[in-house]
mmCIF file of C-alpha atoms in Angstrom:
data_model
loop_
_atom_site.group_PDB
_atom_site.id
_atom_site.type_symbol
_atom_site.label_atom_id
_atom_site.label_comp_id
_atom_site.label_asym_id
_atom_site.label_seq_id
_atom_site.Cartn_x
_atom_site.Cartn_y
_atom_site.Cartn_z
ATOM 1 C CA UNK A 1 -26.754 15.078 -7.346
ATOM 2 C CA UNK A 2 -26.357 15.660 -4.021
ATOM 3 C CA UNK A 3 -23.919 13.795 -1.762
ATOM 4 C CA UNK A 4 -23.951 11.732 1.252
ATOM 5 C CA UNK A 5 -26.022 13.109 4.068
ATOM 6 C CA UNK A 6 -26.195 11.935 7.746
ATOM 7 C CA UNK A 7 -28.247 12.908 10.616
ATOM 8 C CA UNK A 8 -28.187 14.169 13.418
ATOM 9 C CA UNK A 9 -25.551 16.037 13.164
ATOM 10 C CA UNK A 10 -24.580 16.006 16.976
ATOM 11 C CA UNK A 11 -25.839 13.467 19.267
ATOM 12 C CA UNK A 12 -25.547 13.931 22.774
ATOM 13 C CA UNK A 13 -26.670 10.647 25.283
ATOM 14 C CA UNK A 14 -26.303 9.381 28.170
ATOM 15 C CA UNK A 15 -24.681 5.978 29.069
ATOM 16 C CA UNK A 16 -26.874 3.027 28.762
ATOM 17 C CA UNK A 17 -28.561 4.793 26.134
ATOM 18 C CA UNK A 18 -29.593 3.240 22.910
ATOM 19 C CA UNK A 19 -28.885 5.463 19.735
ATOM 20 C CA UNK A 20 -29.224 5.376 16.149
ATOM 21 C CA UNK A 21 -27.261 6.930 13.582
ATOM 22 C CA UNK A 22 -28.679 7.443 9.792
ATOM 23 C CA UNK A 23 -26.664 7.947 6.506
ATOM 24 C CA UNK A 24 -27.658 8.752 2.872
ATOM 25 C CA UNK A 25 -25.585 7.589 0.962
ATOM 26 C CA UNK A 26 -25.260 9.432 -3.340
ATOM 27 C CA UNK A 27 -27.805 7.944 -5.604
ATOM 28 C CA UNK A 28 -26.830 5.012 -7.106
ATOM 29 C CA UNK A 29 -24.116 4.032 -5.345
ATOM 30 C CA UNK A 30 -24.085 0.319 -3.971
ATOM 31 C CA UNK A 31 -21.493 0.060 -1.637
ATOM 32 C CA UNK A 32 -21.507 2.073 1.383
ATOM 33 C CA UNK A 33 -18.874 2.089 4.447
ATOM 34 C CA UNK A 34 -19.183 3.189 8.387
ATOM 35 C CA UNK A 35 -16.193 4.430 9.787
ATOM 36 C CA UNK A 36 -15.857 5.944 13.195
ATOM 37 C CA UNK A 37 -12.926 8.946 14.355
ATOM 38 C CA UNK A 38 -11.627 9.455 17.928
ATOM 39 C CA UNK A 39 -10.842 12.384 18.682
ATOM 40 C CA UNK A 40 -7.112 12.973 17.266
ATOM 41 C CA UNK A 41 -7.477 9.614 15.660
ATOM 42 C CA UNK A 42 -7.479 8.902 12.168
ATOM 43 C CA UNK A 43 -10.673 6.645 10.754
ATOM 44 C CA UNK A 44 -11.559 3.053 12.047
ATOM 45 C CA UNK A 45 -13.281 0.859 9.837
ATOM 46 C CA UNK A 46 -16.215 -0.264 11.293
ATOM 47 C CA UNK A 47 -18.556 -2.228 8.483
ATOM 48 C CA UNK A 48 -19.048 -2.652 4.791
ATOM 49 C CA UNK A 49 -22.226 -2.953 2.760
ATOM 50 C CA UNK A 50 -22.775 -4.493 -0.538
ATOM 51 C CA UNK A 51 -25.953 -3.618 -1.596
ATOM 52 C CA UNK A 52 -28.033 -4.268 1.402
ATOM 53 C CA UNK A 53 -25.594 -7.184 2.489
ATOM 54 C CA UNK A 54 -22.686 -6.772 4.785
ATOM 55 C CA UNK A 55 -19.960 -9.062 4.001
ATOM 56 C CA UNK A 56 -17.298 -7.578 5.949
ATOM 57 C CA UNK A 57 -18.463 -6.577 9.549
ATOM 58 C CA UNK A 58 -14.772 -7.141 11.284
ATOM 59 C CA UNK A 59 -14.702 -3.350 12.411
ATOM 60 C CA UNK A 60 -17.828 -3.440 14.819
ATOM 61 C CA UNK A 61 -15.813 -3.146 18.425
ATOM 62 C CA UNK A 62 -18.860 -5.223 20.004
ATOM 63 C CA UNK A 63 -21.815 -6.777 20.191
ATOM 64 C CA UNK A 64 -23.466 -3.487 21.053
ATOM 65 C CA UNK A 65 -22.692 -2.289 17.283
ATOM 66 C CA UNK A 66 -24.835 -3.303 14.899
ATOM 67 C CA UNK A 67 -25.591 -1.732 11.185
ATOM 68 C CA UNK A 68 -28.461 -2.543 8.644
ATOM 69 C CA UNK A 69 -29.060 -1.321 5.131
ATOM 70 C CA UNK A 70 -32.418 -1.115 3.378
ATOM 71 C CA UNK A 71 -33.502 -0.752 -0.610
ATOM 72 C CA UNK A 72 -29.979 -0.606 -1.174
ATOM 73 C CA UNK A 73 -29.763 3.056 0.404
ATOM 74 C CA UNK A 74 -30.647 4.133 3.758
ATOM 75 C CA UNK A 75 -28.573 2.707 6.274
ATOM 76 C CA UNK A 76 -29.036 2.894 10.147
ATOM 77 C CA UNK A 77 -25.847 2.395 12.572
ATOM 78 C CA UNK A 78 -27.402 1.426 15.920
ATOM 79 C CA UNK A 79 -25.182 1.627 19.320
ATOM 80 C CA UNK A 80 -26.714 -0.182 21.974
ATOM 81 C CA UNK A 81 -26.444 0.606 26.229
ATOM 82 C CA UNK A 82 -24.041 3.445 24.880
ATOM 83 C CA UNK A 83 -20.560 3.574 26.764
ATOM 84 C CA UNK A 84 -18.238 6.831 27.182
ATOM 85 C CA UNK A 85 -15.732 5.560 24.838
ATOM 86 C CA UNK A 86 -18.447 5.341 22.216
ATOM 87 C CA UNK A 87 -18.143 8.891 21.779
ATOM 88 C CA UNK A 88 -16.537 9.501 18.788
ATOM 89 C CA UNK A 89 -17.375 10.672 15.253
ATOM 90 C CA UNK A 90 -19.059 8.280 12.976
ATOM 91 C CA UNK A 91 -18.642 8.961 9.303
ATOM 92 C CA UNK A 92 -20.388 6.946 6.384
ATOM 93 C CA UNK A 93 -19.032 6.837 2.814
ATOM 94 C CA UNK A 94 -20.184 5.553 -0.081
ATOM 95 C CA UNK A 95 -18.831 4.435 -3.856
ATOM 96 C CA UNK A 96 -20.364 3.641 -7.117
ATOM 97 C CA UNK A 97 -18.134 0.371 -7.694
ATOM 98 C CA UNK A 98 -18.600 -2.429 -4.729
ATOM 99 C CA UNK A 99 -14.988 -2.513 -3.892
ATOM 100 C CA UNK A 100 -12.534 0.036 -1.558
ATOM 101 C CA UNK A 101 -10.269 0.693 -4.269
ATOM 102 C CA UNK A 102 -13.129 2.908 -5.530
ATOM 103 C CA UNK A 103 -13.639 6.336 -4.462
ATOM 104 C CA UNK A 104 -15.473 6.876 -1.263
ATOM 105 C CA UNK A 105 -17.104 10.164 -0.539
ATOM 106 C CA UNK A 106 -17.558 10.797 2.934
ATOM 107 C CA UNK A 107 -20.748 12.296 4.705
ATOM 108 C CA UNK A 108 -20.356 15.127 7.094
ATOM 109 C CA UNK A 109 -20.595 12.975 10.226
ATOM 110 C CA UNK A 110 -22.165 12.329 13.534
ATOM 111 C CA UNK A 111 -20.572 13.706 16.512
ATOM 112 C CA UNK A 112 -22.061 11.489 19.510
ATOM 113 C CA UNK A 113 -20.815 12.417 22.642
ATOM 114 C CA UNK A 114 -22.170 10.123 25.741
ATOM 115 C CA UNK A 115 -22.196 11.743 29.261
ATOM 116 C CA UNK B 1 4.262 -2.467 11.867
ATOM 117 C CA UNK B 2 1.290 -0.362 11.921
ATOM 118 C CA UNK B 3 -0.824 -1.078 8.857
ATOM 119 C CA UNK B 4 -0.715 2.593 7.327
ATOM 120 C CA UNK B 5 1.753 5.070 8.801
ATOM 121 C CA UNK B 6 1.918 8.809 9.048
ATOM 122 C CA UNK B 7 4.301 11.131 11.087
ATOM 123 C CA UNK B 8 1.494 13.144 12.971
ATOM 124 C CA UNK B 9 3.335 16.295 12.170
ATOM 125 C CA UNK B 10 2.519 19.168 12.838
ATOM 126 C CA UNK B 11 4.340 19.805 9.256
ATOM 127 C CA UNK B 12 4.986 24.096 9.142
ATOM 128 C CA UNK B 13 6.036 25.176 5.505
ATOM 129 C CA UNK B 14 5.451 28.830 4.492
ATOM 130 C CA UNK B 15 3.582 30.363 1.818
ATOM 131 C CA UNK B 16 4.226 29.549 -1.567
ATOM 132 C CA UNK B 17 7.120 26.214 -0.422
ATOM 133 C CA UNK B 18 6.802 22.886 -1.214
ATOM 134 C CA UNK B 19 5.077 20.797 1.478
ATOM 135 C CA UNK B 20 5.844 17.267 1.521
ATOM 136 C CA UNK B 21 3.822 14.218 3.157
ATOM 137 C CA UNK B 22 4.797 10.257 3.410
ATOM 138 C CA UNK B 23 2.721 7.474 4.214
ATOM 139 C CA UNK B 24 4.351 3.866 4.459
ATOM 140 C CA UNK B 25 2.682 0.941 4.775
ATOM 141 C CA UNK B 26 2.366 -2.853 5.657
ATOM 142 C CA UNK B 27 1.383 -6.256 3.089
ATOM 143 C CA UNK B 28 -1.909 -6.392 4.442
ATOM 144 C CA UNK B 29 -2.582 -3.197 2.403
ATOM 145 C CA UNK B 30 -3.298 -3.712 -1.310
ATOM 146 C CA UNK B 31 -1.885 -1.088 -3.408
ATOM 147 C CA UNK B 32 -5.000 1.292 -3.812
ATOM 148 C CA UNK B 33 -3.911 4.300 -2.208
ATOM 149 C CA UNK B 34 -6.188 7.954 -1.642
ATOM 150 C CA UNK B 35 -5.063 10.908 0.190
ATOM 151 C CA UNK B 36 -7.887 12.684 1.786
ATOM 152 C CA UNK B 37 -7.624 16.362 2.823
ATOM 153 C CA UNK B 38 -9.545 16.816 6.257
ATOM 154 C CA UNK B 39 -9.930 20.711 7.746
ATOM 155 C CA UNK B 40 -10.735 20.433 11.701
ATOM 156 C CA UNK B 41 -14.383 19.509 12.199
ATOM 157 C CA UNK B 42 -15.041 18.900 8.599
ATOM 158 C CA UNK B 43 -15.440 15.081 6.997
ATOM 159 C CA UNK B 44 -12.445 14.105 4.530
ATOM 160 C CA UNK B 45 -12.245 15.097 0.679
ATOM 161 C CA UNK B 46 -10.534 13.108 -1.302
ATOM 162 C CA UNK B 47 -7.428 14.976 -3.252
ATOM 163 C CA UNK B 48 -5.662 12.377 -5.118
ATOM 164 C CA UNK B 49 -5.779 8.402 -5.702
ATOM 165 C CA UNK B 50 -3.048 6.552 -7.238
ATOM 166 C CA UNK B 51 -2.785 2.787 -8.400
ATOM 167 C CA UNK B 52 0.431 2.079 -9.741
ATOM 168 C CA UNK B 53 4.130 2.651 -9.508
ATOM 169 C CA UNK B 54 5.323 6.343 -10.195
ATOM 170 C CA UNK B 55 4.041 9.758 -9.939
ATOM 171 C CA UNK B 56 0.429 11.200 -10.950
ATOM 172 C CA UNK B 57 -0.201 14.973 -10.572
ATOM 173 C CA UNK B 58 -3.405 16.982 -10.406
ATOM 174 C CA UNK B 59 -2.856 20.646 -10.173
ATOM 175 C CA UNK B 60 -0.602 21.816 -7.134
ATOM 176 C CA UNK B 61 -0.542 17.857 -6.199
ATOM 177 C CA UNK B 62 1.711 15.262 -7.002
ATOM 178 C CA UNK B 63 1.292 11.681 -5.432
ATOM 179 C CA UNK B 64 3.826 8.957 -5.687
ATOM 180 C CA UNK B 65 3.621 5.259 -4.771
ATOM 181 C CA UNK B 66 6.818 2.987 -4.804
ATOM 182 C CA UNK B 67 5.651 -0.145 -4.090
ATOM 183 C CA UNK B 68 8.959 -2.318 -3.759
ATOM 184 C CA UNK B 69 9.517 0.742 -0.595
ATOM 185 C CA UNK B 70 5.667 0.505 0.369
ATOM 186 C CA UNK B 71 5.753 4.829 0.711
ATOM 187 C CA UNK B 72 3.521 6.832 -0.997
ATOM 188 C CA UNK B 73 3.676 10.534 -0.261
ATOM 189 C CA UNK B 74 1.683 13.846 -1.664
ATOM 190 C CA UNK B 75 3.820 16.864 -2.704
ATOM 191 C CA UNK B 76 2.126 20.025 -2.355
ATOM 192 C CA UNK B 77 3.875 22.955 -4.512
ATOM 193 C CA UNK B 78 3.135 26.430 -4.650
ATOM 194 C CA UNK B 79 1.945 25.775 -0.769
ATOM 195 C CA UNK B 80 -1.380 28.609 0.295
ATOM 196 C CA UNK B 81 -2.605 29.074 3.878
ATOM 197 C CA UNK B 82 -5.893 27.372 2.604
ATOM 198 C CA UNK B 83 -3.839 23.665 2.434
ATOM 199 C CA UNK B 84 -3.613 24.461 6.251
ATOM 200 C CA UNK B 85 -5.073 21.397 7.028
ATOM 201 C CA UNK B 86 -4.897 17.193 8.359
ATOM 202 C CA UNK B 87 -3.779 15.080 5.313
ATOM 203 C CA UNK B 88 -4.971 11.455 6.326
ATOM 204 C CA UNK B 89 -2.861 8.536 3.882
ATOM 205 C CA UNK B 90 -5.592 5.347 3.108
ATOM 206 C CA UNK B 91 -4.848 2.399 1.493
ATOM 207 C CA UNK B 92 -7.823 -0.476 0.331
ATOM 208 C CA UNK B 93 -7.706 -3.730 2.473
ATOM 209 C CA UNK B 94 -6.574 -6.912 0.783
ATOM 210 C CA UNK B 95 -10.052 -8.150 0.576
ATOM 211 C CA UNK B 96 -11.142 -4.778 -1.063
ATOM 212 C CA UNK B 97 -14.063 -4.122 2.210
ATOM 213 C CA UNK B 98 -12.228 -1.613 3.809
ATOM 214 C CA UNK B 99 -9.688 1.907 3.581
ATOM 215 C CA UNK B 100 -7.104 1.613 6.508
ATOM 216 C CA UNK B 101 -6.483 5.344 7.231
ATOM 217 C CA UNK B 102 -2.971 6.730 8.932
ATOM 218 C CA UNK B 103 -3.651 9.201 11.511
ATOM 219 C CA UNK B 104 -3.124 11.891 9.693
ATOM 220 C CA UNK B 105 -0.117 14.450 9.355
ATOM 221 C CA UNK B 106 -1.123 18.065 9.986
ATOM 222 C CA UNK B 107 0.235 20.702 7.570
ATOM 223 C CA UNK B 108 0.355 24.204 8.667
ATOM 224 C CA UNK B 109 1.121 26.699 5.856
ATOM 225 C CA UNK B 110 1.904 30.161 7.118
ATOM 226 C CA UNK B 111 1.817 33.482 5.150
#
């Protein structure tokens, strides 16, 4: 089937801007991971979903960050009152076994860049 | 220590060499490891996982995890322009939530 989409593909705000971020993960697959990528940086773990449950949300660098997860598929990766180091860009994978010593298979990304 | 390390390279083999990539890394990472191949502006693609001690090879690729060191590496043989690319080393968290990803070493194969 087809993999894991995400959309936009480029997101370009301005600071104090809200946005939202949307990934798809593969069919079927119940775990599903937000990472985000710095420029020159490799990943940062930002939160984990089990199903539409989030056990491990240690990554989110604030308050500002938050993620939710619906019908065990869709999830949305909001960034509140964006800031210039926000810009970044944010990755979701997903795996068919609820655990990260599973294969994750990345999306192709959101590239936010806040003015 | 850094939990996952990577020398950032750039790594310059030519055509048709051996290229040869390390990784080290700290307890807090359980011994899951995945290299991911990323080209610039692209999202990663996983080339190889490995569980346990030894070697496991797929193709071109050889990975290797020596857990009593804590160093895993990828050997690329037979090297082609097309592995030109940013090899990011990713271990699972303890708590099996999480890859911790190195920062990548950059290989540059040139013909």
């Amino acid at each position: 089937g087809a993999g894991v989409s995400q959309s936009p593909s480029n997101k370009v705000t301005e600071k104090g801007k809200d946005v939202e971020l949307r990934c798809d993960p593969i069919s079927g697959h119940t775990a599903l991971y937000w990472y985000r990528q710095r420029l020159g940086q490799g990943l940062e773990f930002l939160i984990y979903f089990q199903g539409n449950s989030a056990p491990d949300k240690s990554g989110l660098p604030s308050d500002r960050f938050s993620a939710e997860r619906t019908g065990e598929s869709v999830s949305t990766l909001t960034i509140q009152r964006t800031q210039q180091e926000d810009s970044a860009v944010y990755l979701c994978a997903s795996s068919l076994v609820e655990s990260s010593t599973d294969t994750q298979y990345f999306g192709p990304g959101t590239r936010l860049t806040v003015l | 220590q850094k939990e996952v390390e990577q020398n950032s390279g750039p790594l310059s083999v030519p055509e048709g060499a051996i290229a040869s990539l390390n990784c080290t890394y700290s307890d807090r990472v359980s011994q899951s490891f995945f290299w991911y191949r990323q080209y610039s502006g692209k999202s990663p693609e996983l080339i190889m996982s490995i569980y346990s001690n030894g070697d496991k090879e797929d193709g071109r690729f050889t990975a290797q995890l020596n857990k009593a060191s804590q160093y895993v590496s990828l050997l690329i043989r037979d090297s082609q322009p097309s592995d030109s690319a940013t090899y990011l080393c990713a271990g699972s968290n303890q708590a099996g939530t999480a890859l911790i990803f190195g920062k990548g070493t950059t290989l540059s194969v040139s013909s």
